[in-house]
CSV table of C-alpha atoms in Angstrom, one decimal:
chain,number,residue,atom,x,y,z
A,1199,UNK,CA,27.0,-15.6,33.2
A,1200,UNK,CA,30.7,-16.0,33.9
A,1201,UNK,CA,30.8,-15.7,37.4
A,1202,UNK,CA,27.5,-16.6,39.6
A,1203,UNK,CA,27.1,-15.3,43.4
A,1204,UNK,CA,23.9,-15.7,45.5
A,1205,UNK,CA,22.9,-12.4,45.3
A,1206,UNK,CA,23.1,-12.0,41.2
A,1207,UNK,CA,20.7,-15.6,41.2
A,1208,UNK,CA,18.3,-13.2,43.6
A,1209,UNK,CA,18.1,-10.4,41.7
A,1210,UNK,CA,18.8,-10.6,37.8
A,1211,UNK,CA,15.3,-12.6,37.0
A,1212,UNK,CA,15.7,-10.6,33.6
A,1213,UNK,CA,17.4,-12.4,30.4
A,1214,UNK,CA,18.7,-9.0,29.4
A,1215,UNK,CA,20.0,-8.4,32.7
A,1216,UNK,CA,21.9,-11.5,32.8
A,1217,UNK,CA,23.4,-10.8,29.4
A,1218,UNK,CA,24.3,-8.0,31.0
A,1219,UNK,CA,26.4,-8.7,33.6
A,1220,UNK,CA,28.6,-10.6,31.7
A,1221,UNK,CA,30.1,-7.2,30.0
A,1222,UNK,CA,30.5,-6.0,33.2
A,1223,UNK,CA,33.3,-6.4,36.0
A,1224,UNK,CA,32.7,-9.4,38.4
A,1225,UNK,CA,33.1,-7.0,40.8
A,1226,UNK,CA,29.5,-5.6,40.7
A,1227,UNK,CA,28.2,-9.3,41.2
A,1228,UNK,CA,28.0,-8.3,44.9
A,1229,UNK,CA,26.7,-4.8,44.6
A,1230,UNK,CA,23.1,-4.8,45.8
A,1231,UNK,CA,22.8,-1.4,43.7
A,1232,UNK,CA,24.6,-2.3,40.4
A,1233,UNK,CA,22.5,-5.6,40.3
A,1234,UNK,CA,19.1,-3.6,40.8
A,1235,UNK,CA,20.4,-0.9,38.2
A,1236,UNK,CA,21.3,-3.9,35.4
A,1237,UNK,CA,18.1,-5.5,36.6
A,1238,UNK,CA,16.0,-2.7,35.4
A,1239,UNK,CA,17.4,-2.0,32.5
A,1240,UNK,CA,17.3,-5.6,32.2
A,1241,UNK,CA,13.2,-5.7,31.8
A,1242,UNK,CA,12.8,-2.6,29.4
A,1243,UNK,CA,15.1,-4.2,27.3
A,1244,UNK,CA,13.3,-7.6,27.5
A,1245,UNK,CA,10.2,-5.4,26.8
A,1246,UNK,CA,11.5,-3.7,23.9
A,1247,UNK,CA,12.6,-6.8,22.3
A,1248,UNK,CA,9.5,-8.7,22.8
A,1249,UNK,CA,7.4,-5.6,21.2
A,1250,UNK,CA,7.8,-6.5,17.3
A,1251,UNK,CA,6.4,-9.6,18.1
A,1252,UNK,CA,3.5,-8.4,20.4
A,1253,UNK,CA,2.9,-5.8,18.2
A,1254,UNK,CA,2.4,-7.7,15.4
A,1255,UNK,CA,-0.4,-9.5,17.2
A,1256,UNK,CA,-2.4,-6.0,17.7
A,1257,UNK,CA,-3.0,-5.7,14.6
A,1258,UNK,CA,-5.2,-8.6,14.1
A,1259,UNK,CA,-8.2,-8.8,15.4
A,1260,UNK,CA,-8.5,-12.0,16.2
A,1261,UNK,CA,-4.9,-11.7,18.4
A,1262,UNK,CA,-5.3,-8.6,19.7
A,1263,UNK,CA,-5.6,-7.6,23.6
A,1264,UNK,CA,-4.1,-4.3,24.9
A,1265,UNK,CA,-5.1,-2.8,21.3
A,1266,UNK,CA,-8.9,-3.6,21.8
A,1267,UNK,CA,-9.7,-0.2,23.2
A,1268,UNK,CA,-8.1,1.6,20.0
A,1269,UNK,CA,-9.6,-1.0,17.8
A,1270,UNK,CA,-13.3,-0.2,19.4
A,1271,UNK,CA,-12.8,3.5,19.4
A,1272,UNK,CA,-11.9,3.2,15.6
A,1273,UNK,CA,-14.9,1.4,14.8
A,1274,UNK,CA,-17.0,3.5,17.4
A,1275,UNK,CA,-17.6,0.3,19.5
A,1276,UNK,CA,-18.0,0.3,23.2
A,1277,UNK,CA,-18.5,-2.7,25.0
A,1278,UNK,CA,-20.1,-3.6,28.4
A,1279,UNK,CA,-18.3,-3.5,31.1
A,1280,UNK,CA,-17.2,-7.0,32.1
A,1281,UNK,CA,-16.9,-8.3,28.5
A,1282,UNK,CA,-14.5,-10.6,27.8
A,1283,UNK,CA,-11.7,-10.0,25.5
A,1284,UNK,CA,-13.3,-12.8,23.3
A,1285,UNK,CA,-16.1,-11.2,23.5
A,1286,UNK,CA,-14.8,-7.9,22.5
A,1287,UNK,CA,-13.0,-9.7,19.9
A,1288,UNK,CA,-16.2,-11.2,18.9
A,1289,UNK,CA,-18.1,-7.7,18.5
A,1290,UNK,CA,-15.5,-6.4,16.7
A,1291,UNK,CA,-15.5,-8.8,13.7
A,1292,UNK,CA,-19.2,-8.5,13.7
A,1293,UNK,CA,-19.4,-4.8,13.0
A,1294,UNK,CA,-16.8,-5.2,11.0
A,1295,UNK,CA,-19.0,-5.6,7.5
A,1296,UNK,CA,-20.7,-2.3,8.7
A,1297,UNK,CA,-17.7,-0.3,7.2
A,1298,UNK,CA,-18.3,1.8,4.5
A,1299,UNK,CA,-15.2,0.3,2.9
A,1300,UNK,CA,-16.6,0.5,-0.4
A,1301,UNK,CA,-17.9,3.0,-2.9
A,1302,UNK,CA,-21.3,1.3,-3.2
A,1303,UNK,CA,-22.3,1.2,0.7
A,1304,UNK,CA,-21.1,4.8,0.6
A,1305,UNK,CA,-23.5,5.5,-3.0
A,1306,UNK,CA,-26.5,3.8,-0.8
A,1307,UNK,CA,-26.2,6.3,2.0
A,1308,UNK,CA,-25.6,9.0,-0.1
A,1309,UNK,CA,-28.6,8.5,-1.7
A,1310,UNK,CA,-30.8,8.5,1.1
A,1311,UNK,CA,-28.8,11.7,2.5
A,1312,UNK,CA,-29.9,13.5,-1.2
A,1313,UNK,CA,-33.1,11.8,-2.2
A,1314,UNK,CA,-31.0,11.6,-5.8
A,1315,UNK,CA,-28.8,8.9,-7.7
A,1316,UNK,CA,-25.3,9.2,-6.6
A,1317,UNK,CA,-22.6,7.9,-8.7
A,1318,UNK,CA,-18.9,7.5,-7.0
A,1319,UNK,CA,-16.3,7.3,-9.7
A,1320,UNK,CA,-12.6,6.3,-8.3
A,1321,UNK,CA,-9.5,7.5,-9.6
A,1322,UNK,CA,-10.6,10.7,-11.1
A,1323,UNK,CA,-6.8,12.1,-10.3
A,1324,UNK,CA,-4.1,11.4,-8.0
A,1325,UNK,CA,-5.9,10.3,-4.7
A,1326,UNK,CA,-9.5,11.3,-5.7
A,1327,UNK,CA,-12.7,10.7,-6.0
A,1328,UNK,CA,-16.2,12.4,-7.9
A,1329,UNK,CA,-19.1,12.0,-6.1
A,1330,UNK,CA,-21.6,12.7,-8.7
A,1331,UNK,CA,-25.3,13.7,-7.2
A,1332,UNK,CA,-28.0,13.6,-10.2
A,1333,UNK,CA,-30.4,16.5,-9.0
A,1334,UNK,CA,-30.1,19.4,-7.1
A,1335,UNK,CA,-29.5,19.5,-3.3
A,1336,UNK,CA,-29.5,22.8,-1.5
A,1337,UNK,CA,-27.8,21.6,1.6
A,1338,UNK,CA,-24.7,19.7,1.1
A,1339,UNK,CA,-23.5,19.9,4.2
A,1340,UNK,CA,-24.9,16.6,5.4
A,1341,UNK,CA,-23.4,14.8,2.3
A,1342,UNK,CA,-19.8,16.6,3.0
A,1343,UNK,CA,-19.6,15.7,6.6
A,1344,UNK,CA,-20.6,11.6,6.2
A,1345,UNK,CA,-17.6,11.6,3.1
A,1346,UNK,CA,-15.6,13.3,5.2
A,1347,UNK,CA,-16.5,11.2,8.0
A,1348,UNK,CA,-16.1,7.5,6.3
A,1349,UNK,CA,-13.6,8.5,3.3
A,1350,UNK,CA,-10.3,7.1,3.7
A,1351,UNK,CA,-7.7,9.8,4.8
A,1352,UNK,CA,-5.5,9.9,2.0
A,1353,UNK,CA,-8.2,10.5,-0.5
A,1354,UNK,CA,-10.1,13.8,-1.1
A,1355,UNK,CA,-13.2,14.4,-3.2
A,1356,UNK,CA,-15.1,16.7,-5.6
A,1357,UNK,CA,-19.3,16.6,-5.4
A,1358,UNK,CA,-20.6,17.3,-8.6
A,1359,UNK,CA,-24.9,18.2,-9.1
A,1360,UNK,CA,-26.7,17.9,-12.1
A,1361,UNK,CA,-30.6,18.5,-12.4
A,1362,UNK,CA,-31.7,17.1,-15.5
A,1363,UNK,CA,-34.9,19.1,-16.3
A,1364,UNK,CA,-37.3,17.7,-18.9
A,1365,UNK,CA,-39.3,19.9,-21.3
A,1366,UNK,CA,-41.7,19.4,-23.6
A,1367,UNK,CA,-40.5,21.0,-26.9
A,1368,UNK,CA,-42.8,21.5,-30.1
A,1369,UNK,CA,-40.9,23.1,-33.0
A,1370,UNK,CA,-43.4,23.7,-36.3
A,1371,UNK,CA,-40.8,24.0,-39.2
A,1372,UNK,CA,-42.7,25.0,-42.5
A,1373,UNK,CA,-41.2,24.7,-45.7
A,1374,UNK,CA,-42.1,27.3,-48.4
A,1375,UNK,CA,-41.9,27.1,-52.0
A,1376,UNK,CA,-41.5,29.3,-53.9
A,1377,UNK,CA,-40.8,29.2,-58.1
A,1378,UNK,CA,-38.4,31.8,-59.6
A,1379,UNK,CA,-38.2,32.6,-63.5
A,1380,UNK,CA,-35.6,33.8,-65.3
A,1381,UNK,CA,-36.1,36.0,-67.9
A,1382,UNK,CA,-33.0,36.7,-70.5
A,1383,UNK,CA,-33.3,40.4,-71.7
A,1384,UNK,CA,-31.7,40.8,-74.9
A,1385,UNK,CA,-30.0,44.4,-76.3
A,1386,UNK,CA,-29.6,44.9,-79.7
């Protein structure tokens, strides 16, 4: 600041707002008003320009603190009142291995949802996924709504049944001989 008076030393507590001032006429160092307005705008600025860095800290875990509520409502966490945010933290990284962030945890449940083998193979096209059930399954419903549920947003899915149905099969073949002869017939 160029030019310092009493009341600007009161008021502009911001470090935006005293950047501020100095593009401005010395003239509003005395206005009670002015130095209120450049105050305020003063503290969103020094809000927006500590965000990036803040908001890189909400997306850890381990860093996070106003993000803890979205993080727990993503994971389907709530905590007890008067937890700690190191505590909330804490829970968090626990239940994090309960994820069904791979295709194996999601074959397990799948399987207990069908009675059947389930198969998951990636990558069948752009952005999907088969989720091959070996039997038959009447409802599917239950097994739509826990993919839907756990897959990853970008990704879709085809289910795919097969019931494998042994038979016992018993062909008799016969073979049959039979003896041809030829007889030449002669004109004369």
């Amino acid at each position: 600041m160029a030019v310092h008076t009493k009341l600007m030393e009161e008021i502009l507590t911001s470090e935006e707002a005293q950047k501020i001032i100095d593009f401005v006429s010395p003239v509003y160092g005395n206005s009670y008003v002015a130095l209120k307005l450049f105050q305020s705008i003063g503290l969103a600025l020094d809000e927006i320009n500590s965000f990036p860095d803040d908001f890189i800290d909400q997306i850890m875990i381990q860093t996070a603190t106003w993000s803890l509520d979205h993080w727990e409502e993503q994971y389907g966490l709530y905590p007890e009142s008067g937890w700690s945010m190191e505590q909330r933290r804490k829970n968090l990284m626990e239940n994090l291995g309960h994820r069904f962030n791979n295709p194996k945890k999601i074959e397990n449940v799948l399987e207990v949802l069908t009675g059947h083998n389930v198969q998951i193979e990636e990558n069948i096209e752009k952005n999907t996924f088969q989720v091959f059930v070996m039997g038959y399954v009447r409802d599917l419903k239950p097994v739509t709504d826990f993919v839907d549920k756990v897959k990853p947003a970008h990704l879709s899915y085809k289910i795919k049944m097969s019931e494998l149905i042994e038979a016992d099969v018993w062909i008799y073949t016969g073979i049959c001989l039979s003896e041809h002869e030829f007889y030449r017939i002669e004109v004369e």
